[in-house]
Coordinates of C-alpha atoms in Angstrom, one line a residue:
M11 CA 0.2 0.0 -0.2
K12 CA 1.6 3.6 -1.2
R13 CA 1.9 5.9 1.9
K14 CA 1.4 9.8 1.2
T15 CA 3.9 11.1 4.2
F16 CA 5.2 14.3 2.4
I17 CA 7.8 15.0 5.3
R18 CA 10.1 17.8 5.0
L19 CA 13.4 16.4 6.4
G20 CA 15.1 19.1 8.6
G21 CA 12.0 21.3 8.3
T22 CA 8.5 21.7 8.6
L23 CA 6.5 18.8 8.5
M24 CA 3.8 19.4 5.6
A25 CA 3.7 20.3 1.8
T26 CA 3.0 23.8 1.3
P27 CA 0.1 23.7 -0.4
F28 CA 0.0 27.2 -1.7
L29 CA 2.4 28.3 -4.2
S30 CA 5.1 30.4 -2.2
P31 CA 7.3 33.1 -3.2
V32 CA 10.8 31.8 -5.0
I33 CA 13.4 32.8 -2.7
S34 CA 16.3 34.6 -5.2
L35 CA 19.8 35.3 -4.6
A36 CA 20.1 37.5 -7.5
G37 CA 23.2 39.7 -7.0
Q38 CA 24.7 38.1 -3.8
A39 CA 28.5 36.9 -3.6
P40 CA 29.1 33.8 -6.3
L41 CA 29.0 30.5 -4.4
Q42 CA 31.5 28.3 -4.1
N43 CA 31.7 25.1 -4.7
W44 CA 32.1 22.5 -0.8
A45 CA 35.7 22.2 -1.8
G46 CA 36.4 25.8 -3.0
N47 CA 38.4 25.2 -6.4
L48 CA 35.2 26.8 -8.2
T49 CA 33.1 30.0 -8.0
Y50 CA 30.2 29.5 -9.9
S51 CA 29.7 32.4 -12.6
T52 CA 26.8 34.4 -11.3
A53 CA 25.1 35.2 -7.8
N54 CA 21.7 35.1 -9.7
V55 CA 20.5 32.1 -7.8
Q56 CA 17.1 31.0 -7.5
Y57 CA 15.6 28.1 -4.6
P58 CA 12.0 27.3 -5.4
A59 CA 10.5 25.1 -3.1
T60 CA 7.7 23.4 -5.3
V61 CA 7.5 22.0 -8.4
A62 CA 5.2 25.2 -9.5
E63 CA 7.7 27.4 -8.8
V64 CA 10.0 25.2 -10.5
Q65 CA 8.0 25.6 -13.8
Q66 CA 7.5 29.4 -13.3
L67 CA 10.9 29.4 -13.1
I68 CA 12.0 28.1 -16.7
K69 CA 9.2 29.3 -18.7
K70 CA 10.7 33.1 -17.3
H71 CA 14.7 32.1 -18.2
S72 CA 15.6 31.9 -21.7
K73 CA 19.8 30.0 -19.6
L74 CA 19.2 28.1 -17.0
K75 CA 21.0 25.9 -14.9
A76 CA 19.6 23.0 -12.2
L77 CA 22.4 23.0 -8.8
G78 CA 22.4 20.8 -5.9
T79 CA 24.6 20.3 -3.0
R80 CA 27.5 21.5 -4.5
H81 CA 30.1 19.2 -4.8
C82 CA 31.2 18.8 -8.1
F83 CA 34.6 19.7 -9.1
N84 CA 34.1 21.1 -12.4
R85 CA 31.7 22.8 -14.3
I86 CA 28.4 20.8 -15.0
A87 CA 26.4 23.0 -12.7
D88 CA 27.6 26.4 -13.6
S89 CA 26.1 28.8 -15.4
K90 CA 26.7 32.6 -16.4
D91 CA 23.1 33.3 -16.1
D92 CA 20.6 31.9 -13.7
L93 CA 21.2 29.1 -11.5
L94 CA 18.3 26.9 -9.6
S95 CA 18.9 25.2 -6.8
T96 CA 17.4 22.0 -6.0
K97 CA 18.1 22.6 -1.9
E98 CA 15.1 23.4 -1.2
L99 CA 12.9 20.2 -2.6
N100 CA 13.9 18.0 0.1
K101 CA 11.1 16.0 0.9
V102 CA 10.3 12.2 1.4
I103 CA 7.1 12.0 -1.2
S104 CA 5.9 8.5 -0.8
I105 CA 6.5 4.1 0.2
D106 CA 5.1 2.1 -1.5
K107 CA 5.8 -1.1 0.2
K108 CA 4.3 -3.7 -2.2
A109 CA 6.3 -1.8 -5.4
M110 CA 9.3 -2.0 -3.1
T111 CA 10.1 2.5 -4.0
V112 CA 10.7 5.2 -2.4
T113 CA 9.4 8.9 -3.8
V114 CA 11.1 12.0 -3.6
E115 CA 12.1 15.1 -4.0
G116 CA 14.8 15.9 -6.3
G117 CA 17.1 17.5 -3.7
I118 CA 17.2 15.6 -1.2
K119 CA 20.4 14.6 0.7
Y120 CA 21.3 10.7 0.9
G121 CA 22.3 11.7 4.0
E122 CA 18.4 13.0 5.2
L123 CA 16.7 10.5 3.4
A124 CA 18.8 7.2 4.8
P125 CA 17.8 7.2 8.1
Y126 CA 13.9 8.0 7.5
L127 CA 14.0 4.6 5.6
H128 CA 15.5 2.9 7.7
K129 CA 13.3 3.9 10.4
E130 CA 10.4 2.4 7.9
G131 CA 12.3 -0.5 7.9
F132 CA 13.8 -0.2 4.3
A133 CA 17.7 0.4 2.8
L134 CA 19.0 1.5 -0.6
H135 CA 21.3 -0.9 -2.2
N136 CA 24.3 1.5 -1.7
L137 CA 25.6 4.7 -1.0
A138 CA 28.8 6.9 -2.2
S139 CA 31.4 7.7 -0.1
L140 CA 30.1 10.7 2.1
P141 CA 26.5 11.4 2.5
H142 CA 26.0 15.1 2.0
I143 CA 25.3 15.0 -1.8
S144 CA 21.7 15.1 -3.4
V145 CA 19.9 12.5 -4.8
A146 CA 19.5 13.9 -8.2
G147 CA 22.3 15.2 -8.7
S148 CA 24.2 12.1 -7.6
I149 CA 22.1 10.3 -10.2
T150 CA 22.5 12.8 -12.9
T151 CA 26.3 12.8 -12.6
A152 CA 26.5 8.7 -12.4
T153 CA 28.3 9.0 -8.8
H154 CA 28.8 5.7 -7.4
G155 CA 29.5 3.8 -4.2
S156 CA 32.0 0.3 -4.6
G157 CA 31.4 -3.5 -4.8
V158 CA 31.1 -5.6 -8.0
K159 CA 27.6 -6.6 -7.2
N160 CA 26.6 -3.1 -7.1
G161 CA 25.2 -0.5 -9.3
N162 CA 25.7 3.2 -9.0
L163 CA 23.4 5.4 -7.2
A164 CA 21.6 6.6 -10.4
S165 CA 21.1 2.6 -11.5
A166 CA 18.5 2.6 -8.4
V167 CA 15.7 4.7 -10.0
T168 CA 12.8 3.1 -11.5
A169 CA 11.2 7.0 -12.3
L170 CA 12.0 10.2 -12.7
E171 CA 9.6 13.3 -12.9
V172 CA 11.5 16.1 -14.6
V173 CA 10.7 19.9 -15.6
V174 CA 11.8 20.4 -19.6
A175 CA 12.8 23.2 -21.6
D176 CA 9.1 24.6 -22.1
G177 CA 8.2 24.7 -18.6
S178 CA 5.8 21.4 -18.9
I179 CA 6.8 18.3 -16.6
V180 CA 7.6 14.7 -18.2
H181 CA 7.2 11.5 -16.8
F182 CA 10.2 8.4 -17.3
S183 CA 9.7 5.3 -16.6
K184 CA 11.9 2.0 -16.3
A185 CA 8.6 -0.2 -16.9
A186 CA 6.9 2.5 -19.1
D187 CA 10.0 3.2 -21.7
P188 CA 12.8 1.3 -20.8
E189 CA 15.3 3.4 -23.9
K190 CA 14.5 7.2 -23.2
F191 CA 14.4 5.8 -19.5
N192 CA 17.8 5.0 -19.6
A193 CA 18.3 7.9 -21.6
V194 CA 17.9 10.3 -19.1
V195 CA 18.7 9.0 -15.8
V196 CA 22.1 9.7 -16.0
G197 CA 21.2 13.0 -18.0
L198 CA 24.5 15.5 -17.0
G199 CA 21.5 18.4 -16.9
A200 CA 21.1 18.5 -20.8
I201 CA 17.6 17.0 -20.4
G202 CA 16.1 19.4 -17.9
V203 CA 15.3 19.8 -13.7
I204 CA 14.9 16.4 -12.0
T205 CA 12.0 17.4 -9.4
K206 CA 11.1 14.3 -8.5
V207 CA 13.0 10.3 -8.0
T208 CA 11.7 7.1 -7.8
L209 CA 14.1 4.7 -6.0
A210 CA 14.1 0.6 -5.7
I211 CA 14.6 0.0 -2.0
E212 CA 15.2 -3.6 0.0
P213 CA 14.5 -3.9 3.8
T214 CA 16.8 -2.9 6.1
Y215 CA 20.1 -4.6 7.1
M216 CA 23.1 -3.9 9.3
M217 CA 26.8 -3.8 8.6
R218 CA 29.8 -3.6 9.2
Q219 CA 33.6 -2.5 8.6
R220 CA 37.1 -3.6 8.6
V221 CA 40.4 -2.4 7.6
F222 CA 43.2 -3.2 6.8
L223 CA 47.1 -1.6 6.2
K224 CA 49.8 -2.2 3.9
L225 CA 48.7 -4.5 1.6
P226 CA 51.1 -5.9 -0.9
M227 CA 50.8 -4.6 -4.8
V228 CA 51.5 -8.1 -6.0
Q229 CA 48.5 -9.7 -4.6
I230 CA 46.6 -7.3 -6.0
K231 CA 48.2 -8.2 -9.1
R232 CA 47.6 -12.3 -7.9
H233 CA 44.1 -11.9 -6.5
F234 CA 42.4 -8.6 -7.2
E235 CA 39.1 -10.4 -8.1
A236 CA 38.7 -12.0 -4.7
I237 CA 40.0 -8.5 -2.6
V238 CA 37.3 -7.1 -4.2
S239 CA 34.6 -9.4 -3.8
A240 CA 35.3 -10.0 -0.2
G241 CA 32.7 -7.7 1.1
Y242 CA 29.3 -5.9 0.1
S243 CA 31.4 -3.0 -0.7
V244 CA 35.3 -3.1 -1.1
S245 CA 37.6 0.2 -0.9
L246 CA 41.5 0.3 -1.5
F247 CA 43.3 3.5 -0.4
T248 CA 46.9 3.6 -2.0
D249 CA 49.5 7.0 -2.7
W250 CA 51.5 5.4 -4.9
Q251 CA 54.5 6.1 -2.8
N252 CA 55.7 1.4 -1.3
D253 CA 54.6 -1.5 -2.5
Y254 CA 52.1 -1.9 -0.7
V255 CA 47.8 -0.4 -0.5
N256 CA 47.8 1.4 2.3
E257 CA 44.3 1.0 3.9
V258 CA 41.9 -1.7 2.7
W259 CA 38.2 -0.5 3.7
I260 CA 35.9 -4.2 3.8
K261 CA 32.2 -3.3 4.9
S262 CA 30.0 -6.1 5.2
R263 CA 25.9 -6.8 5.4
M264 CA 25.9 -9.2 8.9
T265 CA 24.9 -12.1 6.9
E266 CA 28.3 -12.8 5.5
K267 CA 31.2 -13.4 6.2
D268 CA 32.8 -11.3 8.8
H269 CA 37.0 -11.3 8.0
D270 CA 37.4 -10.6 11.6
G271 CA 41.5 -12.2 11.6
P272 CA 44.8 -10.5 11.9
E273 CA 45.6 -10.4 8.6
F274 CA 43.8 -9.9 5.2
Y275 CA 46.0 -10.9 1.9
G276 CA 48.9 -9.9 3.9
A277 CA 47.5 -6.6 4.8
R278 CA 47.2 -6.5 9.1
A279 CA 44.4 -5.3 10.7
A280 CA 43.8 -2.3 12.3
T281 CA 44.0 -2.1 15.9
K282 CA 41.6 1.7 15.5
N283 CA 38.9 4.3 13.8
L284 CA 40.9 4.8 10.6
H285 CA 40.8 8.0 8.2
P286 CA 41.3 7.1 4.8
I287 CA 43.9 9.8 5.1
Y288 CA 45.8 7.8 7.3
D289 CA 47.5 11.0 10.0
H290 CA 43.6 12.8 9.5
P291 CA 41.9 12.4 12.3
A292 CA 38.9 9.3 12.3
E293 CA 36.4 11.5 13.7
S294 CA 34.4 12.3 11.1
C295 CA 34.7 8.4 9.7
T296 CA 31.8 6.0 10.2
D297 CA 32.6 3.5 12.6
Q298 CA 35.3 0.5 12.3
L299 CA 36.3 -2.4 14.1
G300 CA 33.5 -4.6 13.0
V301 CA 31.2 -2.6 15.8
P302 CA 27.7 -3.4 13.4
G303 CA 25.2 -0.5 12.6
P304 CA 22.7 0.2 10.3
W305 CA 23.6 0.1 6.1
Y306 CA 23.2 4.2 6.0
E307 CA 26.4 4.2 9.3
R308 CA 28.4 1.9 7.2
L309 CA 27.9 2.1 3.7
P310 CA 29.6 5.7 3.6
H311 CA 33.0 6.6 4.9
F312 CA 32.4 9.9 6.0
K313 CA 29.5 11.0 8.7
M314 CA 26.5 13.4 7.9
G315 CA 27.5 15.6 10.6
F316 CA 30.8 16.7 9.5
T317 CA 32.8 17.8 6.3
P318 CA 34.2 15.5 4.1
S319 CA 37.0 14.1 3.2
S320 CA 39.9 16.5 3.8
G321 CA 38.0 19.5 2.7
K322 CA 39.9 21.3 0.8
E323 CA 40.6 19.5 -1.8
L324 CA 40.2 18.7 -6.0
Q325 CA 39.4 15.0 -7.3
A326 CA 39.3 13.0 -10.3
E327 CA 38.8 9.4 -11.1
Y328 CA 38.6 7.1 -14.1
F329 CA 36.5 4.5 -15.1
V330 CA 37.7 1.3 -16.8
P331 CA 36.5 -2.1 -17.3
I332 CA 37.4 -4.4 -14.5
K333 CA 39.1 -6.8 -17.2
H334 CA 41.8 -4.4 -17.7
A335 CA 42.0 -3.4 -13.3
V336 CA 45.3 -4.4 -12.8
E337 CA 46.8 -3.9 -15.9
A338 CA 45.7 -0.1 -15.2
I339 CA 46.3 -0.2 -11.8
E340 CA 50.3 -1.2 -12.5
A341 CA 50.2 2.2 -14.8
V342 CA 49.3 4.6 -12.4
A343 CA 51.6 3.1 -10.1
K344 CA 54.4 3.4 -12.5
L345 CA 53.7 7.9 -12.1
G346 CA 53.8 7.2 -8.7
K347 CA 56.9 9.8 -7.4
Q348 CA 55.0 12.4 -10.4
I349 CA 51.5 12.4 -8.1
G350 CA 53.0 11.5 -4.6
P351 CA 53.4 15.8 -4.0
H352 CA 50.4 16.6 -5.3
L353 CA 48.2 14.2 -3.9
F354 CA 46.2 13.4 -0.5
I355 CA 44.9 10.0 -1.4
T356 CA 43.9 7.1 -4.1
E357 CA 40.8 5.5 -3.6
I358 CA 40.4 1.9 -5.9
R359 CA 36.2 0.7 -6.3
T360 CA 34.5 -1.8 -8.3
I361 CA 31.4 -0.7 -9.7
A362 CA 28.6 -3.0 -11.4
A363 CA 27.5 -2.6 -15.1
D364 CA 24.5 -0.7 -16.1
N365 CA 22.1 0.3 -19.4
L366 CA 22.3 4.0 -18.4
W367 CA 23.7 5.5 -22.3
M368 CA 25.5 8.4 -20.0
S369 CA 26.8 6.1 -17.4
P370 CA 30.8 5.5 -17.1
C371 CA 29.1 2.1 -15.8
H372 CA 27.1 1.4 -19.5
N373 CA 27.9 -1.8 -20.0
Q374 CA 30.8 -2.6 -18.5
T375 CA 31.9 -4.0 -14.4
S376 CA 34.3 -0.6 -14.1
V377 CA 36.6 -0.4 -11.4
T378 CA 37.8 3.4 -11.1
I379 CA 40.9 5.0 -9.4
H380 CA 39.8 8.1 -7.9
F381 CA 42.6 11.1 -7.1
T382 CA 42.0 13.1 -3.9
W383 CA 44.6 15.9 -4.9
K384 CA 46.1 18.6 -2.3
P385 CA 44.5 22.3 -3.2
E386 CA 46.8 22.9 -6.1
T387 CA 45.4 23.7 -9.6
E388 CA 48.0 24.6 -12.1
A389 CA 50.1 21.1 -10.5
V390 CA 47.2 18.4 -11.0
T391 CA 46.4 20.2 -14.0
K392 CA 49.3 20.0 -15.8
L393 CA 49.6 16.1 -14.2
L394 CA 45.6 14.7 -15.2
P395 CA 46.7 14.3 -19.3
V396 CA 49.4 11.9 -18.0
I397 CA 47.5 10.1 -16.3
E398 CA 45.2 10.1 -19.2
K399 CA 47.6 8.8 -21.5
A400 CA 49.0 5.8 -19.2
L401 CA 44.6 5.0 -18.9
A402 CA 44.4 5.5 -22.8
P403 CA 44.7 1.9 -23.4
F404 CA 41.9 0.8 -21.7
N405 CA 39.6 3.4 -22.6
A406 CA 38.8 4.9 -19.4
R407 CA 36.3 7.4 -19.1
P408 CA 36.0 10.3 -16.3
H409 CA 33.5 10.9 -13.8
W410 CA 31.3 13.5 -15.2
G411 CA 31.0 15.6 -11.9
K412 CA 35.3 16.0 -11.4
V413 CA 38.1 17.2 -12.9
F414 CA 39.8 15.4 -16.5
T415 CA 40.9 17.0 -19.7
L416 CA 40.5 14.3 -22.1
D417 CA 39.5 16.0 -25.5
P418 CA 35.7 16.0 -26.4
K419 CA 36.4 13.3 -29.5
V420 CA 38.5 11.1 -27.4
L421 CA 35.6 11.4 -25.0
A422 CA 32.9 11.0 -27.5
S423 CA 34.2 7.7 -28.6
R424 CA 33.7 5.9 -25.6
Y425 CA 30.0 6.5 -24.9
E426 CA 29.0 4.5 -28.1
K427 CA 24.6 6.3 -27.4
I428 CA 26.2 10.3 -27.6
A429 CA 24.8 10.7 -30.6
D430 CA 21.0 9.9 -29.6
F431 CA 22.0 10.7 -26.3
K432 CA 22.0 14.2 -28.3
K433 CA 18.8 13.7 -29.6
V434 CA 16.6 12.9 -26.6
V435 CA 18.4 16.1 -25.1
A436 CA 17.2 18.1 -28.7
E437 CA 13.6 16.3 -28.1
Y438 CA 13.2 18.3 -24.3
D439 CA 15.4 20.9 -24.9
P440 CA 15.7 22.1 -28.4
H441 CA 17.0 25.8 -28.2
G442 CA 19.5 24.1 -25.5
K443 CA 18.3 26.0 -22.4
F444 CA 19.7 24.4 -20.5
R445 CA 23.4 23.6 -21.8
N446 CA 26.3 25.3 -20.3
A447 CA 30.0 25.5 -21.4
F448 CA 30.4 22.6 -19.6
L449 CA 28.2 20.4 -22.1
E450 CA 29.6 22.4 -25.5
H451 CA 32.7 21.7 -24.2
N452 CA 31.9 17.7 -23.6
I453 CA 28.7 16.6 -25.3
Y454 CA 28.6 19.1 -28.0
G455 CA 32.6 19.5 -29.0
G456 CA 33.5 22.8 -28.8

């Protein structure tokens, strides 16, 4: 039975039944992204609280861009004209227990949704490393967690409500039109403003996580598949400065094997909670040492109430087919001396294949090599082409929300459905209302 809840998490309890004034910060100081490496190109930001207000704003403006929780490191969500923040669209709409789905407004954060779902007896299949990100922003950029059998966050979507360029509402459903659905879920902000999302849910579950230190690199070469399959979600952290992986984080459901021994493929068990960056304090990190906890307090690396990762940083990430995982890791390891001075840490994760056209995991189970860089823009900008060249033999695809320098023609060659995607975009945004410099360069080739 479908339950209507209309809960505004962290705010008023009931959805406002009438059209309220749109909050605007036009003329204020420009916003920055959360890491501080990017200043948005306009201070004209609108904060609609209802779908009707979103429609109103889209009809009013000739150029507009949706803005989520500002966790991207590039200009995918930037505009020199006007921004529409989905911050106030943060309600749970309904839970359908029969269909096992939850419908939410696009601006809700996973860290807000997850505790509510758990309280109601439900869970999501996976979460990203930090819970501070919005549902709409995460799915449109194919943001992910880890696990060889776990798809990215967008793979949980079963339906979308999108306000398109003429201000009309369009519904997309996996059941009703899977082709069109696969085109728009990872839409890069090009289709319209995502106002509602329906996600697949499952019964809630408990988890534990354990950390192991100094896993010999030779074990990665010999036993990569077994290592990354050792838990529900596994992450490898390295700074490329030694012949070992600094830390292995194994997140397991309580029904799975618990790696509670003193060693894991030659790595030793940690005896205290750790941060992915070894010398950082661990108070911001989710509990380890095998302590049981609900899924939403173990799947992310970071707690909702703390600044995630290191704070001031840059991030880049590349997806390669899992069959090339060891070769790709070895290729990057050879660059260790160049990378080391500018790097906080690298995380290696796995993600299952999906059918979403613009997802980096489209038709390929992937391994990702993620770089958390020191905030040294000039040095990182010089390093990225070097890394991209090393990963070129594996047709690496970059994370859409992080920094990269791949040529648009190379990027297009790695997405077999990009031409079809552009046709769908043209159907709903024929005059380019939602296009910005990022899309013009990376999708439309300059």
